Short mmCIF file of C-alpha atoms in Angstrom, two decimals:
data_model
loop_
_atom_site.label_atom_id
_atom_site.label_comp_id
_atom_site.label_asym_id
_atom_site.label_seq_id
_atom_site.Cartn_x
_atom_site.Cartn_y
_atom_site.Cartn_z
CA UNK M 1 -18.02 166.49 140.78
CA UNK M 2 -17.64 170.01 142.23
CA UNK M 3 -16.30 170.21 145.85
CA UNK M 4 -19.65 170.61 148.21
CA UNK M 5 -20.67 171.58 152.32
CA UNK M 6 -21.56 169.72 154.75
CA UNK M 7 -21.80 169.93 158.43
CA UNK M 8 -19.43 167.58 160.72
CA UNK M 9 -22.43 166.08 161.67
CA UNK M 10 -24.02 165.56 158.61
CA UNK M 11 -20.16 163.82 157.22
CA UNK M 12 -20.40 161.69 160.16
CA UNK M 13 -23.31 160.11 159.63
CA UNK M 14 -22.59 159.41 155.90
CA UNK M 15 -19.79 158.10 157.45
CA UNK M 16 -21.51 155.89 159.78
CA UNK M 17 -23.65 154.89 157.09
CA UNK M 18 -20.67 153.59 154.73
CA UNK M 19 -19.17 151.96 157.82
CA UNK M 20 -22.44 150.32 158.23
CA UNK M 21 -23.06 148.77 155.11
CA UNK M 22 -19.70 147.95 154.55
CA UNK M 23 -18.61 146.40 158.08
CA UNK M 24 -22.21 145.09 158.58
CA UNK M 25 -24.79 144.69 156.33
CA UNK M 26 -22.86 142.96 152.96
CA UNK M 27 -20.95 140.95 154.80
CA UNK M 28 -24.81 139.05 156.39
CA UNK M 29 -26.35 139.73 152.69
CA UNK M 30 -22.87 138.09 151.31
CA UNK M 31 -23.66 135.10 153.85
CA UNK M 32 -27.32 134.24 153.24
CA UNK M 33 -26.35 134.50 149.93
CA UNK M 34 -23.56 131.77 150.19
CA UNK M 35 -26.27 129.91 152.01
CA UNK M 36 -29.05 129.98 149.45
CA UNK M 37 -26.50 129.32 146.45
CA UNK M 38 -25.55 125.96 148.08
CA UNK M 39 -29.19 125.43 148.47
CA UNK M 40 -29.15 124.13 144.40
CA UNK M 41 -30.61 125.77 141.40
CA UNK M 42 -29.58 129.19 141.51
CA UNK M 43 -31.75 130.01 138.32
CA UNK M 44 -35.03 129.56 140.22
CA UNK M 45 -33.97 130.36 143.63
CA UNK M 46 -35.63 133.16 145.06
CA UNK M 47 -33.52 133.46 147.94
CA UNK M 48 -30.19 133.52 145.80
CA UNK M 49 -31.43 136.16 143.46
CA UNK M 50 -32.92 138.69 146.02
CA UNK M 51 -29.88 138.08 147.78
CA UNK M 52 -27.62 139.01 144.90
CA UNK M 53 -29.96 142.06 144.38
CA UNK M 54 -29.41 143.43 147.76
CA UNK M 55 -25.55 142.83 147.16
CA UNK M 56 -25.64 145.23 144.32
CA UNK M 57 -27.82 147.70 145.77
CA UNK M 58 -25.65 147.85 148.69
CA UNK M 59 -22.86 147.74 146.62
CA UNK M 60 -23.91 150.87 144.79
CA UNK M 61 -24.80 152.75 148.22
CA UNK M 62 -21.21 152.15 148.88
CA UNK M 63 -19.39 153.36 145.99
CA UNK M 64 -21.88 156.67 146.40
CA UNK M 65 -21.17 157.48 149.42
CA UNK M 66 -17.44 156.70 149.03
CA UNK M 67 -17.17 158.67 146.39
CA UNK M 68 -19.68 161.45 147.76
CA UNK M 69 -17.09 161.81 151.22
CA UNK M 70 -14.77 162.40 148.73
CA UNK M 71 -15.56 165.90 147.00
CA UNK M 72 -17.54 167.06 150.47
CA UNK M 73 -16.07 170.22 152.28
CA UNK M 74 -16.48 169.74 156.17
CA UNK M 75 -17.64 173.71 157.46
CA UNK M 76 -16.54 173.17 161.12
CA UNK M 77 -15.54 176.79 161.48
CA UNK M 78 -17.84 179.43 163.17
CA UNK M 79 -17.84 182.71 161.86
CA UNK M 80 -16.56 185.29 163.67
CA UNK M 81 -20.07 187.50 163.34
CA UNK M 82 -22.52 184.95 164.91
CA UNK M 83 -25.37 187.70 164.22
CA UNK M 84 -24.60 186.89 160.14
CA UNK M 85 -26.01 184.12 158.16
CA UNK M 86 -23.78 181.72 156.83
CA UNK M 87 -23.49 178.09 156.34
CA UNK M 88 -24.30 175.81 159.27
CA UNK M 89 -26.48 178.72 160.94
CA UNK M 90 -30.18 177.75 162.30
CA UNK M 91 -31.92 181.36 161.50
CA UNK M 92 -35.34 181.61 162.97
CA UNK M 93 -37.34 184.27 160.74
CA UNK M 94 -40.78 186.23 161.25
CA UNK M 95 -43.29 186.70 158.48
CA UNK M 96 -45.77 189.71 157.63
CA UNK M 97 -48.36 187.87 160.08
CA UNK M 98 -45.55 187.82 162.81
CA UNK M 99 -45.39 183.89 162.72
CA UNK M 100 -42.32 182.18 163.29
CA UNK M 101 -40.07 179.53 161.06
CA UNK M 102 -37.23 177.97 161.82
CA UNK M 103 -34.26 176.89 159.73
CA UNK M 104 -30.72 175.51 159.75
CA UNK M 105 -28.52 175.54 156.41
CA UNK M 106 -26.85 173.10 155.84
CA UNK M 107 -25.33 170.77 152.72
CA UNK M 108 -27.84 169.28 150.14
CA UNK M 109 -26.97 165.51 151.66
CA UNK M 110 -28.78 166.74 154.55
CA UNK M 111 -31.68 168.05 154.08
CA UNK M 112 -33.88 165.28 154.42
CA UNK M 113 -32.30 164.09 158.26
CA UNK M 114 -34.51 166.82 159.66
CA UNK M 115 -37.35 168.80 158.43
CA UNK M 116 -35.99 172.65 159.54
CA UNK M 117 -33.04 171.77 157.55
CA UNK M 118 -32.75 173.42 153.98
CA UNK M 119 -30.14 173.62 151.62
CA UNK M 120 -27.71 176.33 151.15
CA UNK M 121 -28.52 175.55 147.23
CA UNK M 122 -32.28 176.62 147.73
CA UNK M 123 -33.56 180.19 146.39
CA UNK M 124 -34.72 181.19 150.22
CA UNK M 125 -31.30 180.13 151.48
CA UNK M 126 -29.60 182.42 148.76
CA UNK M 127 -32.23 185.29 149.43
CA UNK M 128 -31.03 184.78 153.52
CA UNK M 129 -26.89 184.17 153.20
CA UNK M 130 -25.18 186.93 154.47
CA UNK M 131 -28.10 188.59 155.98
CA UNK M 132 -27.77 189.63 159.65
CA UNK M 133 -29.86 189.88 162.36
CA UNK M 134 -32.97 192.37 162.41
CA UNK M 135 -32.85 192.10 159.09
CA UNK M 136 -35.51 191.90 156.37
CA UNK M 137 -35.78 190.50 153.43
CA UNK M 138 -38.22 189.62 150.64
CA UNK M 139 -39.20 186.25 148.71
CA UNK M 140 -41.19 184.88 146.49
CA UNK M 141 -43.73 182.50 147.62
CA UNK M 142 -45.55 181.09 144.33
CA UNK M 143 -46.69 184.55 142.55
CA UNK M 144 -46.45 186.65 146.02
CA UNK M 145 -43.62 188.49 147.51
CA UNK M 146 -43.10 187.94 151.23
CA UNK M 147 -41.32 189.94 153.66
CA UNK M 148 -39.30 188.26 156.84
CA UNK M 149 -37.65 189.52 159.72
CA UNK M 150 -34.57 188.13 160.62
CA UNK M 151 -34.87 187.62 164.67
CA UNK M 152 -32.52 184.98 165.66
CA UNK M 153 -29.34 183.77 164.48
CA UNK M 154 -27.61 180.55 166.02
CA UNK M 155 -24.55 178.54 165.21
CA UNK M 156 -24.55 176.80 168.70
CA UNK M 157 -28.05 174.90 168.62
#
């Protein structure tokens, strides 16, 4: 696995979430299913087999995420030009009907925790990096080039 970003905040809660299902949740799946496999025939016990099922899926979430924390880069560092776009920057952009989006790049494990969140993998996020502000730039949206304006750059919010 190639080394990838992430934001501290974005490690911490993959950390949280390891912690989590390790300290937490297997050890009550590992109980109930201790408690259904002294309940008798395991073969035809519901209990014991969803039990065991939740075990490995846990299980797998765990060696994921341990090895995911392993090849992640933390990007704690703020660039010394706050009015460029790099990693970790929310970017709020005009379009050619002067309406507003906003963004924040950040690491592909992220993406999904909130919806202005993009990766720094996707083709807008490559046509924005390194970019400053007052800036525009084109895109393709389906089959039709778009122009934005870059009007705010953040690394605070």
């Amino acid at each position: 696995m190639l080394k990838d970003y992430i934001t501290p905040e974005g490690y911490a809660k993959l950390e949280s979430e390891l912690k989590y299902l390790w300290k937490v949740k297997r050890p009550e799946i590992a109980e109930k299913v201790k408690e259904a496999a002294a309940m008798g025939d395991r073969s035809e016990n519901a209990e014991y087999i969803y039990g065991k099922k939740q075990l490995r899926e846990t299980d797998r979430r765990t060696r994921y995420l341990n090895k995911r924390l392993e090849h992640l880069n933390v990007v704690q560092d703020k660039p010394d030009n706050r009015e460029q776009v790099f990693f970790g920057a929310r970017i709020t952009v005009e379009d050619e009907q002067e309406k507003t989006f906003t963004y924040r790049i950040v690491g592909s494990d992220e993406i999904g925790d909130c919806k202005e969140n993009i990766s720094f993998k996707s083709p807008f996020a490559k046509a924005i990096l390194g970019k400053h502000l007052d800036d525009e730039f084109s895109f393709m949206l389906g089959d039709k080039r778009q122009s934005f304006l870059i009007i705010k750059v953040d690394y605070d919010g």
